[in-house]
């Protein structure tokens, strides 16, 4: 249970005074505010209520508290974790005694979902234990026997089934997911969620802690899932569980961690503040429930930390009905999901309040109860960003067009037969949705299109004869094409792609290493272990980037390369960007040419061309805060590398402050380098991602490009670079699987690297924990009608079977 708060009145008095003056608090202040009781609690609740009301007014939802009408789908009660307070999880023997199947079968899932739909539910909440196949052989056997690779694979298939057959909007709570797993599930989920619960690592790492022995309850792991949901642009629900042994400082830390993630990515659509309730048959059955005033103070602190515009939720069944009025005073604006059909399977001893009763209690507090959808209104304002195209129509069809809450007069409907494909057997068949462009209107080539933009029509007519022959003005017009015009541009680019490189979708099995870690954990022994692991996993390339510590001599670049080469003599070593080449040469006091020769002798076989950003000094200064070299200085080592026999990638970062003219000038500069050296193997277009850059840069550069801008740029790159650079890569770690599939349907031909993490030290590489699989590439290739083929760094096809 929580360590007792030390009621030192001075910090609490100061924190309250600052709060009442500014409406804000810091970590220390929030820690103190958790101790508010009596009159101090009244003061705290007053501020929390005021902040909530300010946010509702800004959202044009004055006086409204929301809920979601849902049906619970307890897919499996097996779990690999051993949380001391959980009554939901069962053992295989316990399930057998109760006659509960290992996994709820599809027909039972559909039966419950259809009954929920008939009662007016709009949300299907998939709840389950974390990866039970890792602990229980019976779970692994069931999945294998039914054709599913994992529990998450089954969840994806069932979400697709429920969405298609009933129209209910899936909200997935499957626990810890990798970046790639989030990407696979996104096409079949309107939203997802996972409780952070706490950032108190000691409760997980120390024997006796409530999460000890639970691999998925590592706070760092759970925060990474929350961050990756933001990177994946998924409306995400998280929250804290209070009363499980954490202290006030740890409570504050958890809320600030959620706030920091949401501030960076914008994905946290609601923060749940859940109170511990002791349950029989658990290790904590004799512990004391979180006290009411303590809980109310925590809810109020959550409102203050998260701010007036955030949604704060308190589950209405975990408090006595009269206590709900106090929670409204504490600043909540949402009751969460309430089911008219199924119990709260996680808290079965706490029945849901009747909706009429909940509405009456909400009215007593001075508010109106309104139904919302599982994706909150803020995310429906920009569905292209936050909802996958496969699920977006089902969500928006149920929304009130003005408030973007649920239209309570509407009922969910199954997908029409014309919109259905074969019933999916597994998530592998549904996890990738390709925004494929329609076939090119051949009238464009003849100048007979009825589209209004004649500039685009004329440019495409000429590009269909000679793609690389257009003027800069032509390419600029194609970059700004949208709608049907953009579809025509991408369709022509896809035809050019097919002619140039055929109908394969290539990828490389590689591993990243961050050279800034050299001698700081990345020792020669660790390098050997990581490289040997990568080879065992099937890698053919090691990619190395990052400036080596200034305390080390410039020869450290060569030493690191030599250590990798010694550990993996048969691997391609793709190492060091132009900035690192310049740094190494400077620190060794030699010319760039001499330094590059040293890299070759140490085992480097190619160099990454990253760091190009936009080849315009003004734009580069904005994006890099003047840390990148000028354009000519960046180009110099790249050209020297080509002349030394080291081929490279060509790159661009787009979607910030640059103009179409500057993009075209960048591509033209690459063609001139290629004409001079022939050293580029591929072109990689990387969208500017605001949460990957410092806040000062983000303030100037904006929110990044949309999918249409990405489709246009990749298509124009395919046309303009035709005959010079054959391969165009989809930067899937920045575009996501759906975005990557979309640009692959419009000119790109390569998926890039799988970015293996391994198990020894995943964090040793940049973009750690964003790992794809051969299966991911195969699914996209199948959707595109192409053949997935593994390649080497130089684009030679690897002659081994697809695994």
PDB file of C-alpha atoms in Angstrom, residues 513-753:
ATOM      1  CA  UNK A 513      24.378   0.607 -34.282  1.00  0.00           C
ATOM      2  CA  UNK A 514      24.702   4.069 -32.776  1.00  0.00           C
ATOM      3  CA  UNK A 515      28.375   5.034 -33.010  1.00  0.00           C
ATOM      4  CA  UNK A 516      27.895   7.738 -30.362  1.00  0.00           C
ATOM      5  CA  UNK A 517      27.794   4.829 -27.878  1.00  0.00           C
ATOM      6  CA  UNK A 518      31.291   3.642 -28.811  1.00  0.00           C
ATOM      7  CA  UNK A 519      33.313   3.012 -25.657  1.00  0.00           C
ATOM      8  CA  UNK A 520      30.187   3.891 -23.639  1.00  0.00           C
ATOM      9  CA  UNK A 521      28.703   0.431 -23.459  1.00  0.00           C
ATOM     10  CA  UNK A 522      29.518  -0.318 -27.079  1.00  0.00           C
ATOM     11  CA  UNK A 523      32.799  -2.061 -26.260  1.00  0.00           C
ATOM     12  CA  UNK A 524      34.644  -4.361 -28.623  1.00  0.00           C
ATOM     13  CA  UNK A 525      33.184  -7.370 -26.791  1.00  0.00           C
ATOM     14  CA  UNK A 526      29.652  -5.953 -27.004  1.00  0.00           C
ATOM     15  CA  UNK A 527      30.172  -5.180 -30.713  1.00  0.00           C
ATOM     16  CA  UNK A 528      31.190  -8.784 -31.285  1.00  0.00           C
ATOM     17  CA  UNK A 529      28.135 -10.090 -29.459  1.00  0.00           C
ATOM     18  CA  UNK A 530      25.721  -7.746 -31.249  1.00  0.00           C
ATOM     19  CA  UNK A 531      27.134  -8.464 -34.696  1.00  0.00           C
ATOM     20  CA  UNK A 532      27.156 -12.215 -34.129  1.00  0.00           C
ATOM     21  CA  UNK A 533      23.550 -11.999 -32.944  1.00  0.00           C
ATOM     22  CA  UNK A 534      22.587  -9.991 -36.051  1.00  0.00           C
ATOM     23  CA  UNK A 535      24.206 -12.575 -38.304  1.00  0.00           C
ATOM     24  CA  UNK A 536      22.383 -15.375 -36.489  1.00  0.00           C
ATOM     25  CA  UNK A 537      19.106 -13.500 -37.073  1.00  0.00           C
ATOM     26  CA  UNK A 538      19.797 -13.277 -40.793  1.00  0.00           C
ATOM     27  CA  UNK A 539      21.210  -9.764 -41.173  1.00  0.00           C
ATOM     28  CA  UNK A 540      23.336  -8.959 -44.208  1.00  0.00           C
ATOM     29  CA  UNK A 541      24.065  -5.340 -43.256  1.00  0.00           C
ATOM     30  CA  UNK A 542      25.152  -3.332 -40.223  1.00  0.00           C
ATOM     31  CA  UNK A 543      24.301   0.365 -40.430  1.00  0.00           C
ATOM     32  CA  UNK A 544      26.364   2.720 -38.252  1.00  0.00           C
ATOM     33  CA  UNK A 545      25.590   6.400 -37.662  1.00  0.00           C
ATOM     34  CA  UNK A 546      26.286   8.995 -34.999  1.00  0.00           C
ATOM     35  CA  UNK A 547      29.178  11.237 -33.946  1.00  0.00           C
ATOM     36  CA  UNK A 548      31.802   9.555 -31.811  1.00  0.00           C
ATOM     37  CA  UNK A 549      32.552  11.161 -28.461  1.00  0.00           C
ATOM     38  CA  UNK A 550      34.893  14.139 -28.806  1.00  0.00           C
ATOM     39  CA  UNK A 551      37.006  12.711 -25.973  1.00  0.00           C
ATOM     40  CA  UNK A 552      38.074   9.890 -28.304  1.00  0.00           C
ATOM     41  CA  UNK A 553      40.551  10.353 -31.163  1.00  0.00           C
ATOM     42  CA  UNK A 554      39.320  10.495 -34.740  1.00  0.00           C
ATOM     43  CA  UNK A 555      40.774   7.037 -35.280  1.00  0.00           C
ATOM     44  CA  UNK A 556      37.892   5.725 -33.150  1.00  0.00           C
ATOM     45  CA  UNK A 557      35.719   5.809 -36.283  1.00  0.00           C
ATOM     46  CA  UNK A 558      38.168   3.400 -37.909  1.00  0.00           C
ATOM     47  CA  UNK A 559      38.494   1.278 -34.774  1.00  0.00           C
ATOM     48  CA  UNK A 560      34.725   0.837 -34.516  1.00  0.00           C
ATOM     49  CA  UNK A 561      34.468  -0.154 -38.170  1.00  0.00           C
ATOM     50  CA  UNK A 562      37.331  -2.631 -37.794  1.00  0.00           C
ATOM     51  CA  UNK A 563      35.699  -4.211 -34.730  1.00  0.00           C
ATOM     52  CA  UNK A 564      32.441  -4.704 -36.640  1.00  0.00           C
ATOM     53  CA  UNK A 565      34.266  -6.098 -39.638  1.00  0.00           C
ATOM     54  CA  UNK A 566      36.185  -8.566 -37.467  1.00  0.00           C
ATOM     55  CA  UNK A 567      32.961  -9.817 -35.905  1.00  0.00           C
ATOM     56  CA  UNK A 568      31.073 -10.030 -39.204  1.00  0.00           C
ATOM     57  CA  UNK A 569      33.499 -10.463 -42.097  1.00  0.00           C
ATOM     58  CA  UNK A 570      30.717 -11.301 -44.545  1.00  0.00           C
ATOM     59  CA  UNK A 571      28.437  -8.354 -43.727  1.00  0.00           C
ATOM     60  CA  UNK A 572      27.973  -5.119 -45.608  1.00  0.00           C
ATOM     61  CA  UNK A 573      29.110  -2.256 -43.377  1.00  0.00           C
ATOM     62  CA  UNK A 574      27.072   0.862 -44.170  1.00  0.00           C
ATOM     63  CA  UNK A 575      28.730   3.457 -41.991  1.00  0.00           C
ATOM     64  CA  UNK A 576      29.101   7.175 -41.290  1.00  0.00           C
ATOM     65  CA  UNK A 577      27.195  10.104 -42.682  1.00  0.00           C
ATOM     66  CA  UNK A 578      28.959  13.038 -44.351  1.00  0.00           C
ATOM     67  CA  UNK A 579      28.996  14.952 -41.049  1.00  0.00           C
ATOM     68  CA  UNK A 580      30.836  12.089 -39.349  1.00  0.00           C
ATOM     69  CA  UNK A 581      33.287  11.787 -42.244  1.00  0.00           C
ATOM     70  CA  UNK A 582      34.076  15.489 -41.912  1.00  0.00           C
ATOM     71  CA  UNK A 583      34.421  15.125 -38.136  1.00  0.00           C
ATOM     72  CA  UNK A 584      36.753  12.136 -38.351  1.00  0.00           C
ATOM     73  CA  UNK A 585      38.985  13.733 -40.966  1.00  0.00           C
ATOM     74  CA  UNK A 586      39.218  16.937 -38.942  1.00  0.00           C
ATOM     75  CA  UNK A 587      40.073  15.135 -35.719  1.00  0.00           C
ATOM     76  CA  UNK A 588      42.711  12.989 -37.424  1.00  0.00           C
ATOM     77  CA  UNK A 589      44.159  15.997 -39.222  1.00  0.00           C
ATOM     78  CA  UNK A 590      43.876  14.368 -42.652  1.00  0.00           C
ATOM     79  CA  UNK A 591      41.984  15.093 -45.829  1.00  0.00           C
ATOM     80  CA  UNK A 592      38.526  13.694 -46.382  1.00  0.00           C
ATOM     81  CA  UNK A 593      39.961  11.492 -49.119  1.00  0.00           C
ATOM     82  CA  UNK A 594      42.590   9.998 -46.805  1.00  0.00           C
ATOM     83  CA  UNK A 595      40.015   9.427 -44.084  1.00  0.00           C
ATOM     84  CA  UNK A 596      37.670   7.658 -46.503  1.00  0.00           C
ATOM     85  CA  UNK A 597      40.494   5.411 -47.639  1.00  0.00           C
ATOM     86  CA  UNK A 598      41.047   4.543 -43.987  1.00  0.00           C
ATOM     87  CA  UNK A 599      37.378   3.644 -43.635  1.00  0.00           C
ATOM     88  CA  UNK A 600      37.591   1.358 -46.636  1.00  0.00           C
ATOM     89  CA  UNK A 601      40.624  -0.388 -45.195  1.00  0.00           C
ATOM     90  CA  UNK A 602      38.773  -0.788 -41.871  1.00  0.00           C
ATOM     91  CA  UNK A 603      35.913  -2.574 -43.626  1.00  0.00           C
ATOM     92  CA  UNK A 604      33.315   0.079 -44.557  1.00  0.00           C
ATOM     93  CA  UNK A 605      31.587  -0.874 -47.821  1.00  0.00           C
ATOM     94  CA  UNK A 606      29.105   2.008 -48.278  1.00  0.00           C
ATOM     95  CA  UNK A 607      28.047   5.231 -46.562  1.00  0.00           C
ATOM     96  CA  UNK A 608      24.625   6.609 -45.624  1.00  0.00           C
ATOM     97  CA  UNK A 609      23.656   9.865 -47.313  1.00  0.00           C
ATOM     98  CA  UNK A 610      21.512  10.992 -44.407  1.00  0.00           C
ATOM     99  CA  UNK A 611      21.800  14.520 -43.087  1.00  0.00           C
ATOM    100  CA  UNK A 612      20.957  16.062 -46.451  1.00  0.00           C
ATOM    101  CA  UNK A 613      17.720  17.531 -45.083  1.00  0.00           C
ATOM    102  CA  UNK A 614      16.936  20.072 -47.822  1.00  0.00           C
ATOM    103  CA  UNK A 615      19.938  21.085 -49.915  1.00  0.00           C
ATOM    104  CA  UNK A 616      19.296  24.723 -49.199  1.00  0.00           C
ATOM    105  CA  UNK A 617      21.355  26.461 -46.539  1.00  0.00           C
ATOM    106  CA  UNK A 618      18.471  28.566 -45.257  1.00  0.00           C
ATOM    107  CA  UNK A 619      16.200  25.570 -44.703  1.00  0.00           C
ATOM    108  CA  UNK A 620      19.010  23.480 -43.186  1.00  0.00           C
ATOM    109  CA  UNK A 621      19.722  26.200 -40.661  1.00  0.00           C
ATOM    110  CA  UNK A 622      16.100  26.135 -39.496  1.00  0.00           C
ATOM    111  CA  UNK A 623      15.894  22.362 -39.187  1.00  0.00           C
ATOM    112  CA  UNK A 624      19.262  21.665 -37.601  1.00  0.00           C
ATOM    113  CA  UNK A 625      19.606  24.809 -35.503  1.00  0.00           C
ATOM    114  CA  UNK A 626      22.838  25.433 -37.452  1.00  0.00           C
ATOM    115  CA  UNK A 627      24.509  22.189 -36.368  1.00  0.00           C
ATOM    116  CA  UNK A 628      24.696  20.747 -39.904  1.00  0.00           C
ATOM    117  CA  UNK A 629      27.411  21.822 -42.338  1.00  0.00           C
ATOM    118  CA  UNK A 630      26.504  24.057 -45.301  1.00  0.00           C
ATOM    119  CA  UNK A 631      25.257  22.318 -48.424  1.00  0.00           C
ATOM    120  CA  UNK A 632      28.557  22.405 -50.315  1.00  0.00           C
ATOM    121  CA  UNK A 633      30.436  21.137 -47.284  1.00  0.00           C
ATOM    122  CA  UNK A 634      27.943  18.296 -46.835  1.00  0.00           C
ATOM    123  CA  UNK A 635      28.208  17.298 -50.506  1.00  0.00           C
ATOM    124  CA  UNK A 636      32.022  17.268 -50.549  1.00  0.00           C
ATOM    125  CA  UNK A 637      32.566  14.044 -48.522  1.00  0.00           C
ATOM    126  CA  UNK A 638      29.678  12.331 -50.294  1.00  0.00           C
ATOM    127  CA  UNK A 639      31.201  12.953 -53.708  1.00  0.00           C
ATOM    128  CA  UNK A 640      34.618  11.931 -52.371  1.00  0.00           C
ATOM    129  CA  UNK A 641      33.119   8.697 -51.036  1.00  0.00           C
ATOM    130  CA  UNK A 642      31.629   7.909 -54.448  1.00  0.00           C
ATOM    131  CA  UNK A 643      34.991   8.539 -56.110  1.00  0.00           C
ATOM    132  CA  UNK A 644      36.643   6.277 -53.551  1.00  0.00           C
ATOM    133  CA  UNK A 645      34.301   3.447 -54.555  1.00  0.00           C
ATOM    134  CA  UNK A 646      31.907   3.780 -51.610  1.00  0.00           C
ATOM    135  CA  UNK A 647      28.340   4.018 -52.833  1.00  0.00           C
ATOM    136  CA  UNK A 648      25.690   5.825 -50.776  1.00  0.00           C
ATOM    137  CA  UNK A 649      22.026   6.545 -50.334  1.00  0.00           C
ATOM    138  CA  UNK A 650      20.505   9.877 -51.378  1.00  0.00           C
ATOM    139  CA  UNK A 651      17.992  11.462 -49.020  1.00  0.00           C
ATOM    140  CA  UNK A 652      15.656  14.365 -48.361  1.00  0.00           C
ATOM    141  CA  UNK A 653      13.701  15.480 -45.301  1.00  0.00           C
ATOM    142  CA  UNK A 654      10.502  17.191 -46.407  1.00  0.00           C
ATOM    143  CA  UNK A 655       7.291  18.690 -45.128  1.00  0.00           C
ATOM    144  CA  UNK A 656       8.432  21.635 -43.041  1.00  0.00           C
ATOM    145  CA  UNK A 657       9.400  25.122 -44.255  1.00  0.00           C
ATOM    146  CA  UNK A 658      10.636  24.270 -47.746  1.00  0.00           C
ATOM    147  CA  UNK A 659       8.830  25.183 -50.956  1.00  0.00           C
ATOM    148  CA  UNK A 660       8.129  22.968 -53.983  1.00  0.00           C
ATOM    149  CA  UNK A 661      10.837  24.934 -55.819  1.00  0.00           C
ATOM    150  CA  UNK A 662      13.376  24.011 -53.140  1.00  0.00           C
ATOM    151  CA  UNK A 663      12.352  20.340 -53.285  1.00  0.00           C
ATOM    152  CA  UNK A 664      12.833  20.260 -57.038  1.00  0.00           C
ATOM    153  CA  UNK A 665      16.197  22.051 -56.686  1.00  0.00           C
ATOM    154  CA  UNK A 666      17.240  19.415 -54.137  1.00  0.00           C
ATOM    155  CA  UNK A 667      16.353  16.595 -56.518  1.00  0.00           C
ATOM    156  CA  UNK A 668      18.149  18.358 -59.376  1.00  0.00           C
ATOM    157  CA  UNK A 669      21.273  18.624 -57.225  1.00  0.00           C
ATOM    158  CA  UNK A 670      21.132  14.875 -56.608  1.00  0.00           C
ATOM    159  CA  UNK A 671      20.872  14.180 -60.325  1.00  0.00           C
ATOM    160  CA  UNK A 672      23.952  16.293 -60.995  1.00  0.00           C
ATOM    161  CA  UNK A 673      25.915  14.370 -58.375  1.00  0.00           C
ATOM    162  CA  UNK A 674      24.697  11.093 -59.852  1.00  0.00           C
ATOM    163  CA  UNK A 675      25.650  12.177 -63.356  1.00  0.00           C
ATOM    164  CA  UNK A 676      29.120  13.016 -62.044  1.00  0.00           C
ATOM    165  CA  UNK A 677      29.777   9.971 -59.815  1.00  0.00           C
ATOM    166  CA  UNK A 678      27.093   7.314 -60.327  1.00  0.00           C
ATOM    167  CA  UNK A 679      27.389   6.603 -56.621  1.00  0.00           C
ATOM    168  CA  UNK A 680      23.781   6.670 -55.373  1.00  0.00           C
ATOM    169  CA  UNK A 681      22.078   3.301 -54.884  1.00  0.00           C
ATOM    170  CA  UNK A 682      18.680   4.586 -53.785  1.00  0.00           C
ATOM    171  CA  UNK A 683      16.657   7.657 -52.883  1.00  0.00           C
ATOM    172  CA  UNK A 684      15.003   7.894 -49.450  1.00  0.00           C
ATOM    173  CA  UNK A 685      12.409  10.584 -48.773  1.00  0.00           C
ATOM    174  CA  UNK A 686      11.824  11.066 -45.050  1.00  0.00           C
ATOM    175  CA  UNK A 687       8.904  13.168 -43.837  1.00  0.00           C
ATOM    176  CA  UNK A 688       9.711  15.754 -41.226  1.00  0.00           C
ATOM    177  CA  UNK A 689       8.353  14.367 -37.944  1.00  0.00           C
ATOM    178  CA  UNK A 690       7.755  17.191 -35.463  1.00  0.00           C
ATOM    179  CA  UNK A 691       8.180  15.117 -32.310  1.00  0.00           C
ATOM    180  CA  UNK A 692      11.658  13.999 -33.445  1.00  0.00           C
ATOM    181  CA  UNK A 693      13.106  17.518 -33.360  1.00  0.00           C
ATOM    182  CA  UNK A 694      13.725  20.144 -30.654  1.00  0.00           C
ATOM    183  CA  UNK A 695      10.735  22.274 -29.703  1.00  0.00           C
ATOM    184  CA  UNK A 696      12.397  25.401 -31.113  1.00  0.00           C
ATOM    185  CA  UNK A 697      12.597  23.810 -34.547  1.00  0.00           C
ATOM    186  CA  UNK A 698       9.062  22.482 -34.236  1.00  0.00           C
ATOM    187  CA  UNK A 699       7.727  25.936 -33.486  1.00  0.00           C
ATOM    188  CA  UNK A 700       9.116  27.187 -36.808  1.00  0.00           C
ATOM    189  CA  UNK A 701       8.671  24.120 -38.984  1.00  0.00           C
ATOM    190  CA  UNK A 702       5.083  23.206 -38.124  1.00  0.00           C
ATOM    191  CA  UNK A 703       3.258  19.883 -37.864  1.00  0.00           C
ATOM    192  CA  UNK A 704       4.805  17.956 -40.740  1.00  0.00           C
ATOM    193  CA  UNK A 705       3.408  16.733 -44.067  1.00  0.00           C
ATOM    194  CA  UNK A 706       0.190  14.836 -44.628  1.00  0.00           C
ATOM    195  CA  UNK A 707      -0.072  11.612 -46.588  1.00  0.00           C
ATOM    196  CA  UNK A 708      -0.980  13.410 -49.823  1.00  0.00           C
ATOM    197  CA  UNK A 709       2.261  15.407 -49.662  1.00  0.00           C
ATOM    198  CA  UNK A 710       4.211  12.187 -49.129  1.00  0.00           C
ATOM    199  CA  UNK A 711       2.520  10.481 -52.053  1.00  0.00           C
ATOM    200  CA  UNK A 712       3.215  13.460 -54.295  1.00  0.00           C
ATOM    201  CA  UNK A 713       6.891  13.728 -53.358  1.00  0.00           C
ATOM    202  CA  UNK A 714       7.629  10.031 -53.870  1.00  0.00           C
ATOM    203  CA  UNK A 715       5.852  10.079 -57.229  1.00  0.00           C
ATOM    204  CA  UNK A 716       7.740  13.180 -58.403  1.00  0.00           C
ATOM    205  CA  UNK A 717      11.029  11.672 -57.207  1.00  0.00           C
ATOM    206  CA  UNK A 718      10.355   8.544 -59.255  1.00  0.00           C
ATOM    207  CA  UNK A 719       9.712  10.648 -62.364  1.00  0.00           C
ATOM    208  CA  UNK A 720      12.501  13.190 -61.958  1.00  0.00           C
ATOM    209  CA  UNK A 721      15.165  10.628 -60.972  1.00  0.00           C
ATOM    210  CA  UNK A 722      14.156   8.179 -63.709  1.00  0.00           C
ATOM    211  CA  UNK A 723      17.160   6.822 -65.545  1.00  0.00           C
ATOM    212  CA  UNK A 724      19.574   7.976 -62.841  1.00  0.00           C
ATOM    213  CA  UNK A 725      18.534   6.492 -59.473  1.00  0.00           C
ATOM    214  CA  UNK A 726      16.501   3.341 -59.931  1.00  0.00           C
ATOM    215  CA  UNK A 727      15.341   2.668 -56.398  1.00  0.00           C
ATOM    216  CA  UNK A 728      13.013   4.773 -54.236  1.00  0.00           C
ATOM    217  CA  UNK A 729      12.612   3.657 -50.629  1.00  0.00           C
ATOM    218  CA  UNK A 730       9.636   4.068 -48.298  1.00  0.00           C
ATOM    219  CA  UNK A 731      10.792   5.335 -44.895  1.00  0.00           C
ATOM    220  CA  UNK A 732       8.398   3.087 -42.974  1.00  0.00           C
ATOM    221  CA  UNK A 733       9.588   4.077 -39.490  1.00  0.00           C
ATOM    222  CA  UNK A 734       8.372   7.610 -40.174  1.00  0.00           C
ATOM    223  CA  UNK A 735       5.475   6.929 -42.548  1.00  0.00           C
ATOM    224  CA  UNK A 736       4.060   3.916 -40.696  1.00  0.00           C
ATOM    225  CA  UNK A 737       2.975   0.777 -42.514  1.00  0.00           C
ATOM    226  CA  UNK A 738      -0.049   2.418 -44.103  1.00  0.00           C
ATOM    227  CA  UNK A 739       1.919   5.449 -45.289  1.00  0.00           C
ATOM    228  CA  UNK A 740       4.703   3.216 -46.587  1.00  0.00           C
ATOM    229  CA  UNK A 741       2.181   1.098 -48.491  1.00  0.00           C
ATOM    230  CA  UNK A 742       0.658   4.245 -49.987  1.00  0.00           C
ATOM    231  CA  UNK A 743       3.951   5.566 -51.390  1.00  0.00           C
ATOM    232  CA  UNK A 744       4.912   2.075 -52.542  1.00  0.00           C
ATOM    233  CA  UNK A 745       1.695   2.122 -54.559  1.00  0.00           C
ATOM    234  CA  UNK A 746       2.800   5.367 -56.187  1.00  0.00           C
ATOM    235  CA  UNK A 747       6.408   5.077 -57.320  1.00  0.00           C
ATOM    236  CA  UNK A 748       8.491   3.617 -54.501  1.00  0.00           C
ATOM    237  CA  UNK A 749       9.834   0.083 -54.793  1.00  0.00           C
ATOM    238  CA  UNK A 750      11.821  -0.635 -51.627  1.00  0.00           C
ATOM    239  CA  UNK A 751      10.717  -1.110 -48.013  1.00  0.00           C
ATOM    240  CA  UNK A 752      14.160  -0.451 -46.563  1.00  0.00           C
ATOM    241  CA  UNK A 753      15.626  -2.235 -43.561  1.00  0.00           C
TER     242      UNK A 753
END
